[in-house]
Coordinates of C-alpha atoms and ligand atoms in Angstrom, one line a residue:
M1098 CA 85.4 92.8 91.2
I1099 CA 83.7 94.1 94.3
K1100 CA 86.2 96.8 95.0
E1101 CA 85.6 98.4 91.6
E1102 CA 81.9 98.1 92.1
I1103 CA 82.1 100.0 95.4
E1104 CA 84.3 102.7 93.8
I1105 CA 81.7 103.2 91.0
L1106 CA 78.9 103.6 93.6
L1107 CA 81.0 106.2 95.5
N1108 CA 81.8 108.1 92.4
E1109 CA 78.1 108.1 91.4
A1110 CA 77.3 109.5 94.9
C1111 CA 79.9 112.2 94.4
K1112 CA 78.2 113.2 91.1
K1113 CA 74.8 113.4 92.8
A1114 CA 76.4 115.5 95.5
G1115 CA 77.5 117.9 92.7
I1116 CA 81.1 116.7 92.3
E1117 CA 82.0 115.7 88.8
D1118 CA 84.9 113.3 88.0
A1119 CA 85.8 112.3 91.5
E1120 CA 88.1 109.3 91.6
M1121 CA 87.3 107.7 94.9
K1122 CA 89.4 104.6 95.9
V1123 CA 88.7 102.1 98.5
S1124 CA 91.0 99.7 100.3
F1125 CA 90.6 96.8 102.8
S1126 CA 89.8 98.2 106.2
N1127 CA 92.5 98.6 108.8
L1128 CA 89.8 97.9 111.4
P1129 CA 88.3 94.6 110.3
D1130 CA 86.0 94.5 113.4
I1131 CA 84.3 97.7 112.3
C1132 CA 84.1 97.5 108.5
D1133 CA 85.4 95.6 105.5
Y1134 CA 86.6 98.4 103.3
Q1135 CA 87.4 102.0 103.9
C1136 CA 87.6 105.1 101.8
N1137 CA 90.2 107.7 102.8
G1138 CA 89.7 110.0 99.8
C1139 CA 87.5 112.6 101.3
F1140 CA 90.3 114.7 102.7
A1141 CA 92.0 115.3 99.3
L1142 CA 88.7 115.7 97.5
A1143 CA 87.4 118.2 100.1
K1144 CA 90.5 120.3 99.6
K1145 CA 90.1 120.2 95.9
V1146 CA 86.4 121.3 96.0
G1147 CA 86.8 123.6 99.0
K1148 CA 84.4 121.8 101.4
N1149 CA 84.6 120.5 104.9
P1150 CA 85.9 116.9 104.7
L1151 CA 83.4 115.4 107.2
D1152 CA 80.5 117.2 105.6
L1153 CA 81.7 115.9 102.2
A1154 CA 81.9 112.3 103.5
Q1155 CA 78.4 112.6 104.9
S1156 CA 76.9 114.0 101.8
I1157 CA 78.6 111.2 99.7
V1158 CA 77.0 108.6 102.0
E1159 CA 73.6 110.3 101.8
N1160 CA 73.7 110.4 98.0
L1161 CA 74.8 106.8 97.6
P1162 CA 72.6 105.1 95.0
K1163 CA 70.3 102.3 96.4
N1164 CA 72.3 99.1 96.3
K1165 CA 72.4 95.7 97.9
I1166 CA 76.1 95.4 98.2
V1167 CA 77.2 97.8 100.9
D1168 CA 76.2 99.5 104.1
V1169 CA 78.1 102.7 104.4
M1170 CA 78.8 105.2 107.2
A1171 CA 80.7 108.4 107.4
V1172 CA 82.9 108.7 110.5
K1173 CA 85.2 111.3 112.0
P1174 CA 87.5 112.8 111.0
A1175 CA 86.3 112.1 107.4
F1176 CA 86.4 108.4 106.6
I1177 CA 83.8 106.4 104.9
N1178 CA 83.4 102.9 106.4
I1179 CA 82.1 100.3 104.2
K1180 CA 80.6 97.0 105.1
L1181 CA 79.6 94.3 102.6
T1182 CA 76.1 93.1 103.1
D1183 CA 75.4 89.4 103.6
S1184 CA 73.9 89.1 100.1
A1185 CA 77.1 90.7 98.7
F1186 CA 79.2 88.1 100.6
E1187 CA 77.0 85.3 99.2
K1188 CA 77.2 86.6 95.7
I1189 CA 81.0 86.8 95.8
A1190 CA 81.3 83.4 97.4
N1191 CA 79.1 81.6 94.9
E1192 CA 80.7 83.5 91.9
C1193 CA 84.2 82.5 93.1
L1194 CA 83.2 78.9 93.5
T1195 CA 82.1 78.6 89.9
A1196 CA 84.6 81.0 88.2
E1197 CA 87.4 79.3 86.3
L1198 CA 90.1 81.1 88.3
G1199 CA 88.3 81.4 91.5
G1200 CA 87.6 85.1 90.9
L1201 CA 91.0 86.1 89.6
Q1202 CA 90.7 88.3 86.5
K1203 CA 93.2 87.8 83.7
H1204 CA 95.0 90.9 82.5
E1205 CA 93.6 92.7 79.5
I1206 CA 97.1 93.5 78.2
T1207 CA 99.4 90.6 78.4
K1208 CA 103.1 90.2 77.7
K1209 CA 105.4 87.8 76.1
I1210 CA 108.2 87.1 78.5
I1211 CA 111.3 84.9 78.4
M1212 CA 112.3 83.8 81.8
D1213 CA 115.9 82.8 82.6
Y1214 CA 116.1 80.9 85.8
G1215 CA 117.7 77.7 87.1
G1216 CA 121.2 78.4 85.8
A1217 CA 122.9 75.3 87.2
N1218 CA 126.5 74.9 86.2
V1219 CA 127.5 71.8 84.3
A1220 CA 130.3 69.7 85.8
K1221 CA 129.8 71.3 89.2
A1222 CA 127.5 69.9 91.9
L1223 CA 124.4 72.0 92.4
H1224 CA 124.6 73.9 95.7
I1225 CA 122.5 76.0 97.9
G1226 CA 123.3 79.2 95.9
H1227 CA 121.3 77.7 93.1
L1228 CA 118.2 76.9 95.1
R1229 CA 116.4 80.2 95.1
S1230 CA 116.4 80.7 91.4
P1231 CA 114.3 77.7 90.4
I1232 CA 111.9 78.3 93.4
I1233 CA 111.3 82.0 92.6
G1234 CA 111.5 81.6 88.9
E1235 CA 109.0 78.7 88.7
S1236 CA 106.6 80.5 90.9
L1237 CA 106.7 83.8 89.0
K1238 CA 106.3 82.0 85.8
R1239 CA 103.1 80.3 87.1
L1240 CA 101.8 83.7 88.3
Y1241 CA 102.4 85.4 85.0
R1242 CA 100.7 82.6 83.1
L1243 CA 97.7 82.8 85.4
F1244 CA 97.3 86.4 84.4
G1245 CA 97.5 85.4 80.8
D1246 CA 101.1 86.2 79.9
E1247 CA 102.9 84.1 77.4
V1248 CA 106.0 82.8 79.1
I1249 CA 108.9 80.8 77.8
S1250 CA 111.2 79.5 80.5
D1251 CA 114.9 78.7 79.8
V1252 CA 117.1 76.9 82.3
H1253 CA 120.2 78.6 80.8
L1254 CA 122.8 76.1 82.1
G1255 CA 126.3 77.4 82.8
D1256 CA 128.2 75.2 80.3
W1257 CA 130.7 77.4 78.5
G1258 CA 133.1 78.5 81.2
L1259 CA 136.4 77.6 82.8
Q1260 CA 134.8 74.8 84.8
M1261 CA 134.8 72.8 81.6
G1262 CA 138.5 73.2 81.0
L1263 CA 139.3 72.6 84.7
T1264 CA 137.3 69.4 84.8
E1265 CA 138.7 68.0 81.6
L1266 CA 142.2 68.8 82.6
Q1267 CA 141.7 67.0 85.9
L1268 CA 140.2 63.9 84.3
K1269 CA 143.0 63.9 81.8
L1270 CA 145.7 64.0 84.6
D1271 CA 143.8 61.3 86.4
G1272 CA 144.2 59.1 83.3
V1273 CA 140.5 58.8 82.7
L1274 CA 140.7 60.2 79.2
D1275 CA 143.6 58.3 77.7
Y1276 CA 141.4 56.6 75.1
Y1277 CA 140.5 59.9 73.5
F1278 CA 144.0 61.0 73.1
S1279 CA 145.8 57.7 72.3
G1280 CA 142.9 56.0 70.5
K1281 CA 143.9 52.9 72.5
G1282 CA 141.8 50.8 74.9
K1283 CA 138.1 51.2 75.5
E1284 CA 136.0 54.3 75.6
P1285 CA 135.7 55.2 79.3
V1286 CA 132.3 55.8 81.0
I1287 CA 132.5 59.2 82.6
T1288 CA 130.4 59.1 85.8
L1289 CA 128.9 61.7 88.1
E1290 CA 131.2 60.5 90.9
M1291 CA 134.2 61.3 88.7
L1292 CA 132.9 64.8 88.0
N1293 CA 132.1 65.4 91.7
E1294 CA 135.7 64.6 92.5
A1295 CA 137.4 66.2 89.6
Y1296 CA 135.9 69.7 89.7
P1297 CA 136.6 70.6 93.3
K1298 CA 140.1 69.2 93.1
A1299 CA 140.9 71.2 90.0
S1300 CA 139.2 74.3 91.4
A1301 CA 141.4 74.2 94.5
R1302 CA 144.5 73.6 92.5
K1303 CA 143.9 76.5 90.0
S1304 CA 144.2 79.0 92.9
V1305 CA 147.7 77.9 93.8
D1306 CA 149.1 76.5 90.5
K1307 CA 149.5 79.1 87.7
E1308 CA 150.6 76.5 85.2
F1309 CA 147.6 74.4 85.9
L1310 CA 145.3 77.3 85.5
K1311 CA 146.9 78.2 82.1
D1312 CA 146.4 74.6 80.9
A1313 CA 142.8 74.7 82.0
E1314 CA 142.2 78.0 80.2
D1315 CA 143.8 76.5 77.0
I1316 CA 141.5 73.5 77.2
T1317 CA 138.5 75.8 77.7
L1318 CA 139.4 77.7 74.6
K1319 CA 139.8 74.5 72.7
I1320 CA 136.3 73.4 73.8
Q1321 CA 134.9 76.8 72.8
K1322 CA 136.5 76.3 69.3
K1323 CA 135.0 72.9 69.2
E1324 CA 138.4 71.2 68.8
E1325 CA 138.6 67.5 69.1
P1326 CA 138.8 65.4 71.2
Y1327 CA 138.1 68.2 73.8
Y1328 CA 134.7 69.0 72.4
T1329 CA 133.5 65.3 72.3
I1330 CA 134.7 64.8 75.9
Y1331 CA 132.9 68.1 76.8
K1332 CA 129.7 66.8 75.4
K1333 CA 130.0 63.6 77.4
I1334 CA 130.6 65.5 80.6
R1335 CA 127.7 67.8 79.9
E1336 CA 125.3 64.9 79.3
V1337 CA 126.2 63.1 82.6
S1338 CA 125.9 66.4 84.5
V1339 CA 122.7 67.5 82.9
T1340 CA 121.0 64.2 83.7
K1341 CA 121.6 64.8 87.4
I1342 CA 120.6 68.5 87.2
A1343 CA 117.3 67.5 85.6
E1344 CA 116.6 65.1 88.4
H1345 CA 117.2 67.8 91.0
Y1346 CA 114.9 70.3 89.2
A1347 CA 112.2 67.6 88.9
E1348 CA 112.4 67.1 92.7
L1349 CA 112.1 70.8 93.2
G1350 CA 109.1 70.9 90.8
A1351 CA 110.9 73.3 88.5
T1352 CA 110.0 72.9 84.8
F1353 CA 111.5 74.5 81.7
D1354 CA 110.4 74.9 78.2
L1355 CA 113.9 75.2 77.0
W1356 CA 116.9 73.3 78.2
Y1357 CA 119.4 75.5 76.6
G1358 CA 122.8 76.4 78.0
E1359 CA 125.4 79.1 77.4
S1360 CA 126.8 76.8 74.7
D1361 CA 123.6 77.1 72.6
A1362 CA 124.5 80.7 72.0
A1363 CA 128.0 79.8 70.9
D1364 CA 127.1 80.1 67.2
Y1365 CA 125.9 83.6 67.8
I1366 CA 129.0 84.8 69.6
D1367 CA 131.1 85.8 66.6
R1368 CA 128.2 87.8 65.1
A1369 CA 127.4 89.4 68.4
V1370 CA 131.0 90.5 68.9
Q1371 CA 131.2 91.7 65.3
I1372 CA 128.2 94.0 65.9
F1373 CA 130.1 95.8 68.7
V1374 CA 133.2 96.1 66.5
D1375 CA 131.2 97.4 63.5
K1376 CA 129.4 99.9 65.5
G1377 CA 132.6 101.1 67.1
L1378 CA 131.5 100.2 70.5
A1379 CA 134.3 97.8 71.4
R1380 CA 137.9 98.6 72.0
E1381 CA 141.0 96.7 72.8
S1382 CA 142.5 96.8 76.3
E1383 CA 145.5 94.6 77.4
G1384 CA 144.7 92.2 74.7
A1385 CA 141.0 91.8 75.7
L1386 CA 138.0 93.3 73.9
I1387 CA 135.9 95.6 76.1
V1388 CA 132.8 97.7 75.8
D1389 CA 132.4 100.9 77.8
V1390 CA 129.1 101.0 79.5
A1391 CA 129.6 103.6 82.3
K1392 CA 127.2 106.5 82.1
E1393 CA 128.3 110.0 83.0
G1394 CA 127.9 111.1 86.6
E1395 CA 126.2 107.9 87.7
Q1396 CA 126.5 106.2 91.0
I1397 CA 126.5 102.4 91.2
P1398 CA 124.9 100.9 94.3
I1399 CA 127.2 98.5 96.0
P1400 CA 125.2 95.4 97.0
K1401 CA 124.5 95.5 100.8
K1402 CA 125.7 92.8 103.0
N1403 CA 122.6 93.2 105.2
P1404 CA 119.5 95.2 104.6
D1405 CA 120.1 97.7 107.5
E1406 CA 123.4 98.8 106.2
P1407 CA 123.4 102.3 104.6
Q1408 CA 123.5 102.2 100.8
R1409 CA 127.0 102.8 99.4
Y1410 CA 128.0 103.6 95.9
K1411 CA 130.8 103.2 93.5
N1412 CA 131.5 104.8 90.3
P1413 CA 131.7 104.3 87.4
M1414 CA 130.4 101.0 86.0
P1415 CA 133.5 99.1 84.8
P1416 CA 133.6 98.1 81.1
A1417 CA 132.2 94.8 80.0
I1418 CA 134.8 92.3 78.8
I1419 CA 133.5 90.4 75.8
K1420 CA 136.7 88.6 74.7
K1421 CA 139.5 87.5 77.0
H1422 CA 143.1 88.2 76.1
N1423 CA 143.4 84.6 74.8
G1424 CA 140.3 85.0 72.7
A1425 CA 138.1 83.0 75.0
D1426 CA 134.5 83.9 75.6
L1427 CA 133.3 85.1 79.0
Y1428 CA 130.1 85.1 81.0
A1429 CA 129.1 88.4 79.6
T1430 CA 129.8 87.2 76.0
T1431 CA 127.5 84.2 76.3
D1432 CA 124.8 86.3 77.9
I1433 CA 125.0 88.9 75.1
A1434 CA 125.0 86.2 72.4
T1435 CA 122.0 84.6 74.2
I1436 CA 120.0 87.8 73.9
L1437 CA 120.8 87.9 70.2
M1438 CA 119.7 84.3 69.8
R1439 CA 116.5 84.8 71.8
N1440 CA 115.5 87.8 69.7
E1441 CA 116.3 86.0 66.4
T1442 CA 114.6 82.8 67.3
C1443 CA 111.6 84.3 69.1
K1444 CA 109.8 87.4 67.8
N1445 CA 108.2 90.3 69.7
V1446 CA 109.5 89.4 73.2
D1447 CA 108.4 92.2 75.5
E1448 CA 110.6 91.3 78.4
I1449 CA 113.5 89.0 79.3
Q1450 CA 113.7 88.4 83.0
Y1451 CA 116.7 86.9 84.8
I1452 CA 116.1 85.4 88.2
V1453 CA 119.6 85.4 89.5
D1454 CA 121.5 86.2 92.8
A1455 CA 121.4 89.9 93.5
R1456 CA 125.2 89.8 93.8
Q1457 CA 125.4 89.5 90.0
S1458 CA 123.7 92.9 89.5
Q1459 CA 126.8 94.5 88.0
H1460 CA 127.1 91.7 85.5
F1461 CA 123.5 92.2 84.3
T1462 CA 123.8 96.0 84.2
Q1463 CA 126.8 95.6 81.9
V1464 CA 125.1 93.0 79.7
F1465 CA 121.9 94.9 79.4
R1466 CA 123.7 98.1 78.6
C1467 CA 125.8 96.4 75.9
C1468 CA 122.7 94.9 74.3
K1469 CA 120.9 98.3 74.3
L1470 CA 123.9 100.1 72.9
A1471 CA 124.4 97.6 70.1
E1472 CA 120.6 97.3 69.5
I1473 CA 120.8 93.6 70.0
S1474 CA 117.8 94.1 72.3
P1475 CA 115.1 96.3 70.6
E1476 CA 114.5 99.6 72.3
K1477 CA 111.0 98.6 73.5
Q1478 CA 112.1 95.4 75.1
T1479 CA 112.6 95.4 78.8
L1480 CA 115.6 93.5 80.3
T1481 CA 115.1 92.8 84.0
H1482 CA 117.4 91.3 86.6
I1483 CA 115.3 90.1 89.5
G1484 CA 118.1 89.8 92.0
Y1485 CA 117.4 87.6 95.0
G1486 CA 119.0 87.8 98.5
T1487 CA 121.1 85.3 100.2
M1488 CA 120.0 82.3 102.3
N1489 CA 121.7 82.7 105.6
G1490 CA 122.3 80.4 108.5
N1491 CA 121.2 81.3 112.0
D1492 CA 124.4 83.2 112.4
G1493 CA 123.3 85.6 109.7
K1494 CA 126.1 84.5 107.3
P1495 CA 125.5 82.5 104.1
F1496 CA 124.3 79.1 104.9
K1497 CA 127.2 76.6 105.1
T1498 CA 128.0 73.1 106.4
R1499 CA 129.6 72.8 109.8
S1500 CA 133.0 72.5 108.2
G1501 CA 132.4 75.8 106.3
D1502 CA 131.7 74.2 102.9
T1503 CA 128.9 75.2 100.6
I1504 CA 126.0 72.8 101.0
K1505 CA 125.2 70.6 98.1
L1506 CA 121.6 70.6 96.8
E1507 CA 121.6 66.8 97.1
D1508 CA 122.2 67.1 100.8
I1509 CA 119.5 69.7 101.3
I1510 CA 117.0 67.5 99.6
N1511 CA 118.0 64.6 101.7
M1512 CA 117.8 66.7 104.8
L1513 CA 114.3 67.9 103.8
V1514 CA 113.1 64.4 103.3
E1515 CA 114.6 63.2 106.6
K1516 CA 113.2 66.1 108.7
A1517 CA 109.7 65.8 107.1
S1518 CA 109.7 62.1 107.7
E1519 CA 110.5 62.6 111.4
K1520 CA 107.6 65.0 111.6
L1521 CA 105.2 62.6 109.9
K1522 CA 106.5 59.8 112.1
S1523 CA 105.6 61.7 115.2
N1524 CA 102.1 62.2 113.8
G1525 CA 101.9 58.4 113.3
V1526 CA 102.4 58.4 109.5
E1527 CA 104.6 55.6 108.0
F1528 CA 107.7 56.5 105.9
D1529 CA 106.7 57.6 102.4
R1530 CA 109.4 59.4 100.4
K1531 CA 107.1 61.0 98.0
L1532 CA 105.0 62.5 100.8
A1533 CA 108.1 63.6 102.7
L1534 CA 109.4 65.3 99.7
Q1535 CA 106.1 67.1 99.0
I1536 CA 106.1 68.3 102.6
G1537 CA 109.8 69.1 102.8
V1538 CA 110.1 70.9 99.5
G1539 CA 106.7 72.6 100.2
A1540 CA 108.1 73.8 103.6
M1541 CA 111.3 75.1 102.1
K1542 CA 109.5 76.9 99.2
F1543 CA 107.0 78.6 101.5
G1544 CA 109.8 79.6 103.9
D1545 CA 111.7 81.1 100.9
L1546 CA 108.8 82.8 99.1
S1547 CA 107.3 84.3 102.3
N1548 CA 110.2 86.8 102.2
N1549 CA 110.6 89.6 99.8
V1550 CA 112.6 88.2 96.9
A1551 CA 115.3 90.9 97.2
K1552 CA 116.0 90.3 100.9
D1553 CA 118.3 87.9 102.6
Y1554 CA 116.7 85.5 104.9
V1555 CA 117.5 82.9 107.5
F1556 CA 117.2 79.3 106.2
D1557 CA 115.7 77.6 109.2
L1558 CA 114.2 74.3 108.2
D1559 CA 112.8 73.4 111.7
K1560 CA 110.8 76.6 111.6
F1561 CA 109.7 76.1 108.0
L1562 CA 108.6 72.5 108.8
A1563 CA 106.3 73.4 111.7
F1564 CA 102.7 72.2 111.2
E1565 CA 101.4 75.3 112.9
G1566 CA 101.9 78.9 112.0
K1567 CA 102.9 80.6 108.8
T1568 CA 104.3 77.5 107.1
G1569 CA 103.8 75.5 103.9
P1570 CA 102.9 72.3 105.9
Y1571 CA 100.2 74.2 107.8
I1572 CA 98.4 75.2 104.5
Q1573 CA 99.0 71.7 103.0
Y1574 CA 97.5 70.3 106.2
T1575 CA 94.4 72.6 105.9
V1576 CA 93.7 71.3 102.4
A1577 CA 94.3 67.7 103.6
R1578 CA 91.8 68.3 106.4
I1579 CA 89.2 69.6 104.0
N1580 CA 89.7 66.5 101.8
S1581 CA 89.2 64.3 104.9
I1582 CA 85.9 66.1 105.7
L1583 CA 84.7 65.9 102.1
R1584 CA 85.4 62.1 102.2
K1585 CA 83.3 61.7 105.3
V1586 CA 80.2 63.6 104.3
D1587 CA 77.9 62.5 101.5
T1588 CA 75.9 65.7 101.3
K1589 CA 76.2 67.4 97.9
A1590 CA 77.4 71.0 97.9
G1591 CA 74.6 73.6 97.7
G1592 CA 74.6 77.4 97.4
I1593 CA 76.8 79.1 99.9
K1594 CA 74.8 80.9 102.6
I1595 CA 76.6 83.5 104.7
C1596 CA 75.2 83.5 108.2
D1597 CA 78.0 84.4 110.6
K1598 CA 81.3 86.3 111.1
D1599 CA 83.5 83.2 110.5
E1600 CA 82.0 82.7 107.1
K1601 CA 82.4 86.3 106.2
N1602 CA 86.0 86.3 107.3
I1603 CA 86.7 83.4 104.9
I1604 CA 85.2 85.4 102.0
L1605 CA 87.2 88.5 103.0
A1606 CA 90.3 86.4 103.2
I1607 CA 89.6 85.2 99.6
L1608 CA 89.1 88.8 98.4
K1609 CA 92.5 89.6 100.0
L1610 CA 94.1 86.6 98.4
L1611 CA 92.8 87.7 95.0
T1612 CA 94.3 91.1 95.5
A1613 CA 97.6 89.5 96.6
Y1614 CA 98.1 88.0 93.2
E1615 CA 98.1 91.5 91.7
I1616 CA 100.5 92.8 94.3
C1617 CA 102.9 89.9 93.7
Y1618 CA 102.7 90.6 89.9
Q1619 CA 103.6 94.2 90.5
D1620 CA 106.3 93.5 93.0
R1621 CA 107.7 90.4 91.4
S1622 CA 107.8 88.8 94.7
L1623 CA 105.5 86.1 96.2
N1624 CA 105.4 87.1 99.8
A1625 CA 102.0 88.7 99.7
L1626 CA 100.5 85.5 98.3
C1627 CA 102.1 83.4 101.0
L1628 CA 100.7 85.6 103.7
A1629 CA 97.3 85.8 102.1
S1630 CA 97.2 82.0 101.7
Y1631 CA 98.1 81.6 105.4
D1632 CA 95.4 84.1 106.4
L1633 CA 92.8 82.1 104.4
A1634 CA 93.9 78.8 106.0
A1635 CA 93.7 80.5 109.4
A1636 CA 90.2 81.9 108.7
F1637 CA 89.1 78.4 107.7
S1638 CA 90.6 76.9 110.8
T1639 CA 88.5 79.3 113.0
F1640 CA 85.4 78.4 111.1
Y1641 CA 86.2 74.7 111.4
N1642 CA 86.7 75.0 115.2
N1643 CA 83.4 76.8 115.6
H1644 CA 81.2 74.6 113.4
H1645 CA 80.1 71.0 113.3
I1646 CA 80.3 70.3 109.7
V1647 CA 80.1 66.5 109.6
N1648 CA 77.3 66.3 112.3
E1649 CA 75.2 69.2 111.1
S1650 CA 71.6 68.0 110.9
D1651 CA 70.3 70.9 108.9
K1652 CA 71.0 69.6 105.4
T1653 CA 70.7 73.0 103.7
K1654 CA 73.2 74.4 106.1
Q1655 CA 75.5 71.4 105.7
A1656 CA 75.3 71.7 101.9
S1657 CA 76.4 75.3 102.2
Y1658 CA 79.3 74.3 104.5
I1659 CA 80.4 71.8 102.0
A1660 CA 80.4 74.3 99.2
L1661 CA 82.3 76.7 101.4
L1662 CA 84.9 74.0 102.0
M1663 CA 85.2 73.4 98.3
L1664 CA 85.7 77.1 97.7
V1665 CA 88.5 77.3 100.3
K1666 CA 90.1 74.2 98.8
K1667 CA 89.9 75.7 95.3
E1668 CA 91.4 79.0 96.3
L1669 CA 94.2 77.4 98.4
S1670 CA 95.0 74.9 95.7
Q1671 CA 95.3 77.7 93.1
A1672 CA 97.6 79.7 95.4
L1673 CA 99.8 76.8 96.3
N1674 CA 100.0 75.8 92.7
V1675 CA 101.4 79.3 91.9
L1676 CA 103.8 78.9 94.8
G1677 CA 104.9 75.5 93.3
I1678 CA 103.8 73.7 96.5
E1679 CA 102.2 70.3 96.0
L1680 CA 99.2 69.2 97.9
P1681 CA 99.3 65.8 99.5
E1682 CA 95.8 64.2 99.5
K1683 CA 96.4 63.1 103.1
M1684 CA 98.9 64.1 105.8
Ligands
LIG1947 N1 125.3 79.8 85.8 C1 125.2 81.1 86.5 C2 125.8 81.0 87.9 O1 125.9 79.9 88.4 C3 123.8 81.5 86.6 C4 123.1 81.8 85.2 C5 122.1 82.9 85.3 N2 121.6 83.3 84.0 C6 122.2 84.0 83.1 N3 121.7 84.2 81.9 N4 123.4 84.6 83.4 O2 126.0 82.0 88.5

């Protein structure tokens, strides 16, 4: 990487100037009109060796070994400004064009990671609260894999909770399940429509009808004990629901290696609970089984409603409940059992990451502490909750329908297709659902991922769908435009020649993009990659406006342009692939 090469040159210069083991670092310049990189390290180094900072900067520059990659200047107060030479730009451009990952270096030390994202709940319609997890999770997975990590993704469906009992009870009362209880008549076909009606109805009733809630809890327990016919009915409900969930995830471009749910850990629950009992970590409280996880003197941050609010704390962390008073399993129980299962079925897992709403942070703290206390998760394994912020409406409150209901994922997808189609229509493109979905989903993902994962953001589809500005469609459009030029010209790509500022800016934008991957990896957030992709698309756009690519009569020049176009396409395609954004051939 060029940055490291420059740093080596500077350190060699330090040595020549009589300073051993200097560790000079360079960064992209804050003044791109003046230089490409800058080094701010002379102040600290001068202090260390007792010299005047500007003198030191000058002597480093004078002692710089002869090289063809940089022109360097010491400037007041004591900075070193570094410009890449044209030949350095050319070398980088041509290397990136042929390198497998466009210049990105895989990590030397890689990890084995299980990623838990998706998390849709069976029997309930998917809603907006479940949108960020597959978007962010899928993208992080692709990023990790690009760097060489071994990643196993698990959708971890919510399929072992009270919603199962509620739905079955409602269907039973509606007379749908008579066959299973009386053995008479024909086996019913349980449909998605039935489920979409049953769950909300039951959920509303449980809040006002204690008897009903108790019955639903009893049925939930029977399902968890695999009692018939409850368990058979449960499996049918699960199947119908999962088919729909899979369709939604496919439309969002989220893919999973494992389609497990909470229920897959059911066989590990007894053993997991026993570990706590045997190690003396669990105690009974009001009939329930609980594990104390508070740490002495600690403060628990209360999730903020908005980022500007001062941080407040509560104390201490409440105990984790691992068995309910009636013996039923809870959310924490299945999560603990799942960690046990993951470690038994998959060896040497360095990290388990959960991409789940930030508002569940207490739950994960409890679960992680339980697993560490009971040594269900080995000491050297990292358990991470990557908590994401809320999608808000323009009013700054969680995004809802006009009537105040939570928005179903199905409706969001339809809305995306509709709005993208309108846009395309105004550009004279005929209705094409696949294309509209690519653009709509791409717009939404870019709008989402351009924000820091942990922050809340405003879900503004009109803004996300603009064809100009920092949006997914703008970048998709940039690549479509490159495709269109490449179709028009029959000149073959040649070596990239760097002759002007526009071309240099493209290469610099690529260098920044390559750095952005690493930033995203460290931050576990994709915003830097979104921004760098936009900057590259914008740099390309300037180049495109100032150059006549198709009509260029100098064939060597044109061949260089074509290669440059192919490079930009390659880099943008890789970045958008990490972001999970598809690239339409034409737009
Ligand atoms: N089903 C959960 C929910 O809707 C999300 C699951 C997240 N993953 C986990 N292992 N707890 O809130």
